[in-house]
CSV table of C-alpha atoms in Angstrom, one decimal:
chain,number,residue,atom,x,y,z
A,1,MET,CA,10.9,9.3,13.8
A,2,LEU,CA,14.6,10.3,14.1
A,3,LYS,CA,15.2,14.0,14.6
A,4,ASN,CA,18.5,14.1,12.6
A,5,ASN,CA,19.5,17.4,14.1
A,6,GLY,CA,23.2,17.3,13.3
A,7,PHE,CA,24.4,19.9,10.9
A,8,THR,CA,25.7,17.6,8.2
A,9,THR,CA,22.9,15.0,8.6
A,10,LYS,CA,20.2,17.7,8.3
A,11,LEU,CA,21.9,19.1,5.3
A,12,ILE,CA,22.6,15.9,3.4
A,13,HIS,CA,19.1,14.6,4.0
A,14,SER,CA,17.2,17.8,3.4
A,15,PRO,CA,14.3,16.9,1.0
A,16,PHE,CA,13.9,18.3,-2.5
A,17,ALA,CA,11.1,20.8,-3.0
A,18,LYS,CA,9.5,18.3,-5.3
A,19,GLU,CA,10.1,14.6,-5.6
A,20,ASP,CA,12.3,13.8,-8.6
A,21,PRO,CA,10.6,11.6,-11.2
A,22,ASN,CA,13.7,9.4,-11.3
A,23,ARG,CA,14.3,9.4,-7.6
A,24,ALA,CA,17.7,10.9,-8.1
A,25,LEU,CA,19.7,11.3,-4.9
A,26,HIS,CA,21.2,14.6,-6.0
A,27,GLN,CA,19.1,17.4,-7.4
A,28,PRO,CA,19.7,17.3,-11.2
A,29,ILE,CA,21.0,20.3,-13.1
A,30,TYR,CA,18.1,22.1,-14.8
A,31,SER,CA,20.1,24.2,-17.2
A,32,ASN,CA,17.1,25.5,-19.2
A,33,SER,CA,15.9,29.1,-19.2
A,34,ALA,CA,12.1,28.7,-19.4
A,35,PHE,CA,9.4,26.4,-18.2
A,36,ASP,CA,6.1,25.3,-19.9
A,37,PHE,CA,2.6,25.7,-18.4
A,38,GLU,CA,-0.4,23.4,-18.8
A,39,SER,CA,-2.8,26.3,-19.5
A,40,ALA,CA,-3.0,30.1,-19.5
A,41,GLU,CA,-4.8,29.9,-16.1
A,42,GLN,CA,-1.9,28.0,-14.6
A,43,MET,CA,0.5,30.5,-16.1
A,44,GLU,CA,-1.5,33.4,-14.6
A,45,LEU,CA,-1.5,31.8,-11.2
A,46,ALA,CA,2.3,31.1,-11.4
A,47,PHE,CA,3.0,34.8,-12.2
A,48,GLN,CA,0.8,35.9,-9.3
A,49,GLY,CA,2.9,33.7,-7.0
A,50,ARG,CA,-0.1,31.4,-6.4
A,51,LEU,CA,1.5,28.2,-7.8
A,52,PRO,CA,4.8,26.7,-6.7
A,53,VAL,CA,6.3,26.4,-10.1
A,54,HIS,CA,9.1,28.0,-12.0
A,55,SER,CA,8.7,30.2,-15.0
A,56,TYR,CA,12.1,31.6,-15.9
A,57,SER,CA,15.5,30.7,-14.5
A,58,ARG,CA,16.6,34.3,-13.8
A,59,ILE,CA,13.7,34.4,-11.3
A,60,SER,CA,13.9,30.9,-9.9
A,61,ASN,CA,15.2,27.5,-11.0
A,62,PRO,CA,14.8,24.0,-9.4
A,63,THR,CA,18.5,23.4,-9.0
A,64,VAL,CA,19.2,26.8,-7.5
A,65,GLU,CA,16.1,26.4,-5.3
A,66,ASN,CA,17.3,23.1,-4.0
A,67,PHE,CA,20.6,24.8,-3.0
A,68,GLU,CA,18.7,27.7,-1.3
A,69,LEU,CA,16.4,25.3,0.6
A,70,ARG,CA,19.5,23.4,1.9
A,71,VAL,CA,21.0,26.6,3.2
A,72,LYS,CA,17.6,27.5,4.7
A,73,GLN,CA,17.6,24.1,6.4
A,74,ILE,CA,21.0,24.6,8.1
A,75,THR,CA,20.5,28.2,9.0
A,76,GLY,CA,17.0,28.0,10.3
A,77,SER,CA,16.2,31.1,8.4
A,78,LEU,CA,13.0,32.4,6.8
A,79,ASN,CA,14.2,32.9,3.2
A,80,VAL,CA,17.4,32.3,1.3
A,81,THR,CA,18.3,33.7,-2.1
A,82,ALA,CA,21.3,32.5,-4.1
A,83,LEU,CA,23.1,34.9,-6.4
A,84,SER,CA,25.9,35.1,-8.9
A,85,SER,CA,28.5,36.3,-6.3
A,86,GLY,CA,29.0,37.5,-2.8
A,87,MET,CA,29.2,41.1,-4.1
A,88,ALA,CA,25.8,40.5,-5.9
A,89,ALA,CA,24.4,39.5,-2.5
A,90,ILE,CA,25.7,42.7,-0.8
A,91,SER,CA,24.5,45.0,-3.6
A,92,ASN,CA,21.1,43.4,-3.8
A,93,VAL,CA,20.6,43.8,0.0
A,94,ILE,CA,21.6,47.5,-0.2
A,95,PHE,CA,19.3,48.2,-3.1
A,96,VAL,CA,16.4,46.6,-1.2
A,97,LEU,CA,17.0,48.7,1.9
A,98,ALA,CA,18.4,52.0,0.7
A,99,SER,CA,17.3,55.0,-1.4
A,100,ALA,CA,18.9,58.3,-2.3
A,101,GLY,CA,19.2,60.1,1.0
A,102,SER,CA,19.7,57.0,3.1
A,103,ASN,CA,22.8,56.2,5.1
A,104,ILE,CA,24.5,53.0,6.2
A,105,ILE,CA,26.8,52.5,9.2
A,106,ALA,CA,29.8,50.3,8.5
A,107,SER,CA,33.4,49.8,9.7
A,108,LYS,CA,36.2,51.0,7.4
A,109,HIS,CA,37.7,47.5,7.8
A,110,LEU,CA,36.0,45.8,5.0
A,111,PHE,CA,36.8,43.5,2.0
A,112,GLY,CA,38.3,45.7,-0.7
A,113,ASN,CA,35.4,45.5,-3.2
A,114,THR,CA,32.8,46.1,-0.5
A,115,TYR,CA,34.7,49.2,0.6
A,116,VAL,CA,34.7,50.5,-2.9
A,117,PHE,CA,31.1,49.6,-3.5
A,118,PHE,CA,30.2,51.6,-0.3
A,119,GLU,CA,32.6,54.4,-0.8
A,120,SER,CA,32.1,55.0,-4.5
A,121,THR,CA,29.5,53.0,-6.3
A,122,ILE,CA,26.4,53.7,-4.2
A,123,LYS,CA,27.6,57.2,-3.3
A,124,ASP,CA,26.8,58.0,-6.9
A,125,PHE,CA,23.2,57.0,-6.2
A,126,GLY,CA,22.9,59.4,-3.2
A,127,ILE,CA,23.5,56.8,-0.5
A,128,GLU,CA,25.9,57.9,2.2
A,129,ILE,CA,28.3,55.6,4.1
A,130,ARG,CA,29.1,56.6,7.7
A,131,PHE,CA,32.3,54.7,8.6
A,132,CYS,CA,32.4,54.1,12.4
A,133,ASP,CA,34.4,52.0,14.8
A,134,LEU,CA,31.8,49.2,15.4
A,135,THR,CA,33.3,48.4,18.7
A,136,ASN,CA,32.4,51.9,19.9
A,137,THR,CA,28.7,51.9,20.8
A,138,ASP,CA,28.7,55.7,21.5
A,139,GLU,CA,30.2,56.4,18.1
A,140,ILE,CA,27.5,54.3,16.4
A,141,ARG,CA,24.7,56.0,18.3
A,142,GLU,CA,26.1,59.4,17.3
A,143,ASN,CA,26.0,58.5,13.7
A,144,ILE,CA,22.7,56.7,13.4
A,145,ASP,CA,19.7,58.9,12.5
A,146,GLU,CA,16.3,58.5,11.0
A,147,LYS,CA,17.8,58.0,7.5
A,148,THR,CA,20.0,55.0,8.6
A,149,VAL,CA,18.8,51.9,6.9
A,150,ALA,CA,21.4,49.3,8.0
A,151,VAL,CA,24.4,48.6,10.2
A,152,PHE,CA,26.8,46.5,8.1
A,153,VAL,CA,29.5,44.3,9.6
A,154,GLU,CA,31.9,41.5,8.6
A,155,THR,CA,31.9,38.8,11.3
A,156,ILE,CA,35.7,38.6,10.8
A,157,THR,CA,37.1,41.5,8.8
A,158,ASN,CA,39.2,40.8,5.8
A,159,PRO,CA,42.2,41.1,5.9
A,160,GLN,CA,42.4,42.8,9.3
A,161,LEU,CA,40.8,39.8,11.1
A,162,GLU,CA,39.1,41.9,13.7
A,163,VAL,CA,36.0,40.6,15.5
A,164,VAL,CA,33.2,42.8,16.8
A,165,ASP,CA,30.9,41.8,19.7
A,166,LEU,CA,27.9,41.0,17.5
A,167,LYS,CA,25.2,40.9,20.3
A,168,THR,CA,26.2,44.4,21.4
A,169,LEU,CA,26.2,45.6,17.9
A,170,ALA,CA,22.8,44.1,17.2
A,171,ARG,CA,21.3,45.6,20.3
A,172,THR,CA,22.6,49.1,19.3
A,173,ALA,CA,21.2,48.7,15.8
A,174,HIS,CA,17.8,47.4,17.0
A,175,GLU,CA,17.5,50.1,19.7
A,176,ASN,CA,17.6,52.5,16.8
A,177,ASN,CA,15.2,50.5,14.6
A,178,VAL,CA,17.9,49.5,12.2
A,179,PRO,CA,18.6,46.0,10.9
A,180,LEU,CA,22.0,44.4,11.3
A,181,ILE,CA,23.5,43.0,8.1
A,182,ALA,CA,26.5,40.7,8.5
A,183,ASP,CA,28.9,39.4,5.9
A,184,SER,CA,29.8,36.0,7.5
A,185,THR,CA,31.9,34.6,4.6
A,186,LEU,CA,34.8,33.8,6.9
A,187,THR,CA,32.5,32.1,9.5
A,188,PRO,CA,30.2,29.8,7.6
A,189,PRO,CA,27.0,28.4,9.1
A,190,ASN,CA,28.7,25.3,10.6
A,191,VAL,CA,30.5,27.6,13.1
A,192,PHE,CA,28.3,30.7,13.3
A,193,ASN,CA,24.7,30.8,14.2
A,194,ALA,CA,23.9,34.3,12.9
A,195,LYS,CA,20.3,34.4,14.2
A,196,GLU,CA,21.5,33.7,17.8
A,197,PHE,CA,23.7,36.8,17.6
A,198,GLY,CA,21.0,39.1,16.4
A,199,VAL,CA,21.9,39.3,12.7
A,200,ASP,CA,18.8,40.1,10.6
A,201,ILE,CA,20.2,39.6,7.2
A,202,GLU,CA,23.3,37.5,6.5
A,203,VAL,CA,25.3,37.8,3.3
A,204,ILE,CA,27.8,35.1,2.3
A,205,SER,CA,30.3,34.7,-0.5
A,206,SER,CA,29.5,31.0,-1.2
A,207,THR,CA,32.4,31.1,-3.6
A,208,LYS,CA,34.6,30.4,-0.6
A,209,CYS,CA,34.1,27.5,1.8
A,210,ILE,CA,30.5,26.6,0.8
A,211,SER,CA,31.3,26.0,-2.9
A,212,GLY,CA,33.4,23.0,-2.1
A,213,GLY,CA,36.7,24.8,-2.1
A,214,ALA,CA,36.4,27.4,-4.8
A,215,THR,CA,34.6,25.4,-7.5
A,216,SER,CA,32.4,28.2,-8.6
A,217,VAL,CA,31.4,31.8,-7.9
A,218,GLY,CA,28.2,32.5,-5.8
A,219,GLY,CA,26.6,34.5,-3.1
A,220,LEU,CA,23.8,34.1,-0.6
A,221,ILE,CA,21.3,36.3,1.1
A,222,VAL,CA,19.9,34.7,4.3
A,223,ASP,CA,16.9,36.5,5.7
A,224,TYR,CA,16.1,35.5,9.3
A,225,GLY,CA,12.7,37.2,9.4
A,226,THR,CA,13.6,38.8,12.7
A,227,PHE,CA,13.5,42.5,11.8
A,228,GLU,CA,10.2,44.3,12.0
A,229,TRP,CA,10.1,45.9,8.6
A,230,ASN,CA,7.4,48.4,9.5
A,231,LYS,CA,10.3,50.3,11.1
A,232,SER,CA,11.9,50.6,7.7
A,233,GLU,CA,10.7,53.8,5.9
A,234,LYS,CA,11.2,52.1,2.5
A,235,LEU,CA,9.6,48.7,3.4
A,236,ALA,CA,6.9,49.9,5.8
A,237,SER,CA,4.1,49.7,3.2
A,238,LEU,CA,5.2,46.2,2.2
A,239,ALA,CA,5.4,45.2,5.8
A,240,LYS,CA,1.7,45.9,6.2
A,241,ARG,CA,0.9,43.4,3.5
A,242,PHE,CA,3.7,40.9,3.9
A,243,GLY,CA,4.8,41.1,7.5
A,244,PRO,CA,8.1,39.3,8.0
A,245,PHE,CA,8.2,38.6,4.2
A,246,ALA,CA,8.5,42.3,3.3
A,247,PHE,CA,12.2,42.2,2.7
A,248,ASN,CA,12.0,39.0,0.7
A,249,TYR,CA,9.1,40.3,-1.3
A,250,LYS,CA,11.0,43.4,-2.3
A,251,LEU,CA,14.1,41.3,-3.1
A,252,ARG,CA,12.5,38.4,-5.0
A,253,ARG,CA,9.7,40.3,-6.8
A,254,GLU,CA,11.8,43.4,-7.7
A,255,ILE,CA,15.5,43.9,-7.0
A,256,PHE,CA,16.8,40.4,-7.6
A,257,ARG,CA,14.9,39.8,-10.8
A,258,ASN,CA,15.6,43.3,-12.2
A,259,LEU,CA,19.3,43.3,-11.4
A,260,GLY,CA,19.5,39.8,-12.9
A,261,ALA,CA,22.4,38.6,-10.7
A,262,CYS,CA,21.0,35.1,-10.4
A,263,MET,CA,23.1,32.0,-9.6
A,264,SER,CA,23.6,29.7,-12.6
A,265,PRO,CA,22.1,26.2,-12.2
A,266,PHE,CA,25.6,24.6,-12.7
A,267,ALA,CA,27.1,26.7,-9.9
A,268,ALA,CA,24.2,25.8,-7.7
A,269,TYR,CA,24.8,22.1,-8.3
A,270,LEU,CA,28.5,22.5,-7.5
A,271,GLN,CA,27.8,24.5,-4.4
A,272,SER,CA,25.1,22.1,-3.2
A,273,LEU,CA,27.7,19.3,-3.4
A,274,GLY,CA,30.2,21.6,-1.7
A,275,LEU,CA,27.8,22.2,1.1
A,276,GLU,CA,27.6,18.5,1.9
A,277,THR,CA,31.3,18.5,2.8
A,278,LEU,CA,31.5,22.0,4.3
A,279,GLN,CA,31.9,20.9,7.9
A,280,LEU,CA,34.5,18.2,7.1
A,281,ARG,CA,36.6,20.6,5.0
A,282,PHE,CA,36.2,23.5,7.3
A,283,GLU,CA,37.3,21.6,10.3
A,284,LYS,CA,40.4,20.3,8.6
A,285,ALA,CA,41.4,23.7,7.2
A,286,ALA,CA,40.7,25.5,10.5
A,287,ARG,CA,42.8,23.0,12.4
A,288,ASN,CA,45.6,23.4,9.9
A,289,CYS,CA,45.3,27.2,10.3
A,290,ARG,CA,45.5,27.1,14.0
A,291,GLU,CA,48.5,24.9,13.9
A,292,LEU,CA,50.2,27.1,11.3
A,293,ALA,CA,49.5,30.2,13.4
A,294,GLY,CA,51.3,28.6,16.3
A,295,PHE,CA,54.1,27.5,14.1
A,296,LEU,CA,54.5,30.9,12.4
A,297,GLU,CA,54.8,32.5,15.9
A,298,THR,CA,58.0,30.6,16.4
A,299,VAL,CA,59.6,31.8,13.2
A,300,THR,CA,62.1,34.5,13.9
A,301,GLN,CA,61.9,36.2,10.5
A,302,ILE,CA,58.1,36.8,11.1
A,303,LYS,CA,57.3,39.8,13.2
A,304,THR,CA,53.7,39.3,14.0
A,305,VAL,CA,51.0,36.6,13.4
A,306,ASN,CA,47.3,37.5,13.5
A,307,TYR,CA,44.6,34.8,13.9
A,308,PRO,CA,41.6,35.2,16.2
A,309,GLY,CA,41.9,31.5,17.2
A,310,THR,CA,45.1,32.0,19.1
A,311,ILE,CA,45.3,33.1,22.7
A,312,SER,CA,47.7,36.0,21.6
A,313,SER,CA,44.9,37.6,19.5
A,314,PRO,CA,43.1,40.5,21.2
A,315,PHE,CA,39.9,39.0,19.7
A,316,TYR,CA,40.4,35.5,21.1
A,317,GLU,CA,37.7,35.6,23.7
A,318,ILE,CA,35.0,37.2,21.7
A,319,SER,CA,35.8,35.1,18.7
A,320,LYS,CA,35.6,31.9,20.8
A,321,ARG,CA,32.2,33.0,22.1
A,322,GLN,CA,30.8,33.7,18.7
A,323,PHE,CA,32.6,31.1,16.4
A,324,GLY,CA,34.0,28.4,18.7
A,325,GLU,CA,37.6,27.1,18.9
A,326,PHE,CA,38.2,27.4,15.2
A,327,PRO,CA,37.3,30.8,13.8
A,328,GLY,CA,38.1,30.3,10.2
A,329,ALA,CA,41.0,29.2,8.2
A,330,MET,CA,42.7,32.5,7.4
A,331,LEU,CA,45.5,34.2,9.1
A,332,THR,CA,47.9,37.1,8.4
A,333,PHE,CA,51.6,37.6,9.3
A,334,ASP,CA,54.0,40.4,8.8
A,335,PHE,CA,57.6,40.5,7.7
A,336,ALA,CA,60.0,43.3,8.5
A,337,THR,CA,59.9,44.7,4.9
A,338,ARG,CA,57.8,44.6,1.8
A,339,ASP,CA,60.8,43.0,-0.1
A,340,ASP,CA,60.9,40.2,2.5
A,341,CYS,CA,57.2,39.6,1.7
A,342,PHE,CA,57.8,39.4,-2.0
A,343,ALA,CA,60.9,37.2,-1.6
A,344,PHE,CA,59.0,34.8,0.5
A,345,LEU,CA,56.1,34.7,-1.9
A,346,ASN,CA,58.4,34.0,-4.8
A,347,LYS,CA,60.0,31.0,-3.1
A,348,LEU,CA,56.9,29.2,-2.2
A,349,GLU,CA,56.4,25.9,-4.2
A,350,LEU,CA,53.2,24.3,-2.8
A,351,ILE,CA,51.3,27.3,-1.5
A,352,LYS,CA,49.7,29.1,-4.4
A,353,ARG,CA,49.9,32.9,-5.1
A,354,ALA,CA,46.2,33.6,-5.6
A,355,THR,CA,43.5,35.9,-4.4
A,356,ASN,CA,40.7,33.7,-3.2
A,357,VAL,CA,40.1,32.4,0.3
A,358,TYR,CA,38.9,29.0,1.5
A,359,ASP,CA,40.0,27.1,-1.5
A,360,ASN,CA,40.9,23.5,-0.7
A,361,LYS,CA,44.4,24.6,-1.7
A,362,THR,CA,46.4,27.0,0.6
A,363,LEU,CA,46.6,30.4,-1.0
A,364,ILE,CA,48.7,33.4,-0.2
A,365,ILE,CA,48.5,37.1,-1.2
A,366,HIS,CA,50.1,40.4,-0.4
A,367,PRO,CA,46.9,42.4,0.0
A,368,ALA,CA,48.5,45.9,-0.2
A,369,SER,CA,49.9,45.4,-3.7
A,370,THR,CA,47.0,43.5,-5.1
A,371,ILE,CA,43.4,43.8,-3.7
A,372,TYR,CA,44.2,47.3,-2.4
A,373,CYS,CA,46.6,48.4,-5.3
A,374,ASP,CA,44.2,51.2,-6.4
A,375,PHE,CA,44.5,52.9,-3.0
A,376,ASP,CA,47.3,55.2,-2.0
A,377,ARG,CA,49.5,54.3,1.0
A,378,GLU,CA,47.7,56.6,3.4
A,379,THR,CA,44.3,55.2,2.5
A,380,ARG,CA,45.6,51.7,2.9
A,381,GLU,CA,47.0,52.5,6.3
A,382,ASN,CA,43.7,54.0,7.2
A,383,LEU,CA,42.0,50.8,6.2
A,384,GLY,CA,44.4,48.7,8.3
A,385,VAL,CA,46.2,47.2,5.3
A,386,SER,CA,49.9,47.2,5.8
A,387,ASP,CA,52.7,46.8,3.2
A,388,LEU,CA,54.3,44.3,5.5
A,389,THR,CA,51.4,41.9,5.7
A,390,LEU,CA,50.7,38.6,3.9
A,391,ARG,CA,47.3,36.9,4.0
A,392,LEU,CA,47.3,33.1,4.1
A,393,SER,CA,44.1,31.2,3.4
A,394,VAL,CA,44.8,27.7,4.7
A,395,GLY,CA,43.6,24.7,2.8
A,396,ILE,CA,43.0,21.1,3.6
A,397,GLU,CA,46.5,19.7,2.6
A,398,ASP,CA,48.6,17.8,5.1
A,399,VAL,CA,49.8,20.4,7.5
A,400,GLU,CA,53.4,19.1,7.6
A,401,ASP,CA,53.7,19.7,3.9
A,402,LEU,CA,52.5,23.3,4.3
A,403,LYS,CA,55.1,23.8,7.1
A,404,ALA,CA,57.8,22.3,4.9
A,405,ASP,CA,57.0,24.8,2.1
A,406,ILE,CA,57.0,27.7,4.5
A,407,ILE,CA,60.4,26.6,6.0
A,408,GLN,CA,62.1,26.2,2.6
A,409,ALA,CA,60.7,29.6,1.4
A,410,LEU,CA,62.2,31.3,4.5
A,411,ILE,CA,65.7,30.2,3.8
B,1,MET,CA,-22.3,27.1,4.6
B,2,ALA,CA,-20.0,30.1,4.2
B,3,LYS,CA,-18.9,32.0,1.1
B,4,ILE,CA,-15.2,32.7,1.1
B,5,GLN,CA,-12.7,33.8,-1.6
B,6,VAL,CA,-9.8,31.5,-2.3
B,7,ASN,CA,-7.1,33.0,-4.5
B,8,GLY,CA,-9.7,35.4,-5.9
B,9,ASN,CA,-12.3,32.7,-6.6
B,10,GLU,CA,-15.6,32.3,-4.7
B,11,GLN,CA,-16.0,29.1,-2.8
B,12,GLU,CA,-18.6,27.6,-0.5
B,13,VAL,CA,-17.4,25.7,2.5
B,14,GLU,CA,-19.0,24.3,5.6
B,15,ALA,CA,-18.2,26.8,8.3
B,16,PRO,CA,-16.3,26.9,10.5
B,17,ILE,CA,-13.4,25.2,8.7
B,18,SER,CA,-9.8,25.2,9.9
B,19,LEU,CA,-7.1,26.6,7.7
B,20,ILE,CA,-5.4,23.2,7.5
B,21,ASP,CA,-8.6,21.6,6.3
B,22,LEU,CA,-9.1,24.3,3.7
B,23,ILE,CA,-5.5,23.6,2.5
B,24,LYS,CA,-6.4,19.9,2.2
B,25,LYS,CA,-9.8,20.6,0.6
B,26,ASN,CA,-8.2,22.8,-2.1
B,27,ASP,CA,-5.4,20.2,-2.7
B,28,VAL,CA,-2.9,23.1,-2.3
B,29,ALA,CA,0.4,22.2,-4.0
B,30,GLN,CA,3.4,21.7,-1.8
B,31,PRO,CA,1.6,22.7,1.4
B,32,GLU,CA,5.0,22.8,3.2
B,33,MET,CA,6.0,25.6,1.0
B,34,VAL,CA,2.9,27.7,1.0
B,35,SER,CA,2.4,31.0,2.8
B,36,VAL,CA,-1.2,31.9,3.7
B,37,GLN,CA,-2.8,35.3,3.9
B,38,ILE,CA,-6.3,35.8,5.3
B,39,ASN,CA,-7.8,39.2,4.7
B,40,GLY,CA,-4.3,40.5,3.8
B,41,GLU,CA,-2.6,39.2,6.9
B,42,PHE,CA,0.2,36.5,6.8
B,43,LEU,CA,-0.4,33.7,9.3
B,44,PRO,CA,2.2,31.8,11.2
B,45,ARG,CA,2.5,28.2,10.0
B,46,GLU,CA,2.3,26.8,13.5
B,47,ASN,CA,-1.3,28.2,13.8
B,48,PHE,CA,-2.6,26.6,10.6
B,49,SER,CA,-4.6,23.9,12.4
B,50,SER,CA,-6.1,26.3,15.0
B,51,ILE,CA,-7.1,29.2,12.7
B,52,LEU,CA,-10.7,29.1,11.5
B,53,VAL,CA,-11.8,30.5,8.2
B,54,ASN,CA,-15.1,32.4,8.4
B,55,ASP,CA,-17.8,33.6,6.1
B,56,GLY,CA,-16.6,36.4,3.9
B,57,ASP,CA,-12.9,35.8,4.5
B,58,GLU,CA,-10.4,36.2,1.6
B,59,VAL,CA,-7.8,33.5,1.6
B,60,ASP,CA,-4.7,33.6,-0.5
B,61,PHE,CA,-2.2,30.8,-1.0
B,62,LEU,CA,1.2,32.3,-2.0
B,63,TYR,CA,4.6,31.1,-2.9
B,64,PHE,CA,7.9,32.9,-3.0
B,65,MET,CA,9.8,30.6,-5.4
B,66,GLY,CA,13.3,30.0,-4.3
B,67,GLY,CA,14.4,29.3,-0.8
B,68,GLY,CA,11.6,30.9,1.1
B,69,SER,CA,8.0,31.0,1.9
B,70,VAL,CA,7.5,28.9,5.1
B,71,CYS,CA,6.2,31.1,7.9
């Protein structure tokens, strides 16, 4: 029998959980809420988790399950849960792990909503965030204590585009009996093997590259089953019963179903289709991005260009080790003034002024005045978000057309 | 013969019986998706054929619906 170990082959040919009665080649959309049972006994077994059937779509659904199983197939993980957004994935993970009095170690360099979730939302529930430089092992060690429940990192920070040595970070976390949680949205599974770098739980905004180029909003929690949950004060009793499934049990049997942030079947269908072309689209967009980074470095009006895939980046070597030659399709560049940024934005014709990343279309944004508009200048600078920076998420268009749009907008 | 509990119900089986044979005997649905506990302990999937079920054992076949459950 053929092994079919290639990323896309494995993905496209991953089997359905159950054979489709019509032998459909794509998992159909089950848009219903509830499922019928043959008998009360069957219903009881299903609710006890002793029958592999669905009962209610907030808890599980065949179309969503198919998407989850495909992600499981390509990540080699133990459990995958699809949710309504990337932020839902992050918040569900934190609510599984943390209680009042817990603390989490994270870098300040985070996606804006994640930063606010940490800095404000969960603070109100008595969970403390200890912001550290995640490249500084001593600083992390000084901040970890017996109440630390997670080290949280973005594989490439957004929009600072910094890259941490993940193996070192994982070692530091694990030496202190703490799991490593990584948001790998900018480095999807075709370029980043999270398990190999010591990540225990991966969160992904599947809205981005996985969805097929921003077709729908979604999030993923990928549990590698690598952390010994008996080391977690909150999950230790579940670990006695469920071993490596303790995290997933707490998530699927409690937090996920009670917070209700499930992925819709229609989104799962779109994202499952998107997954099939992930590698193709990503490669095209990342090649475009690297070429544009080189091109922008030659433009005199542009002061600096930041992309971890160019040799001039301080993160080039570590990025290459972790993500290969093409670390994503997002770069930033700086003009001399904020007015120059706005003038350039307003002249663009092809590139869209929009806030998402990894759409099939190339998108641009001035992060300081948009995503970070609720922060004062000092806080923004502290977060590494400059008034002079534009963020470009590169799409799959023909790169010469993108260059032409940039050139005409510079004049 | 041995008396064991399968998903809370008493069952008589010819002992010793391997876990994989018990899964077949009980016609367990979607065996590739099932997680198995014996006496409260989850068992690695790769050991299903070598693990023997003994008299008095409590065996549970469990599913985490969604993208999980294979150990």
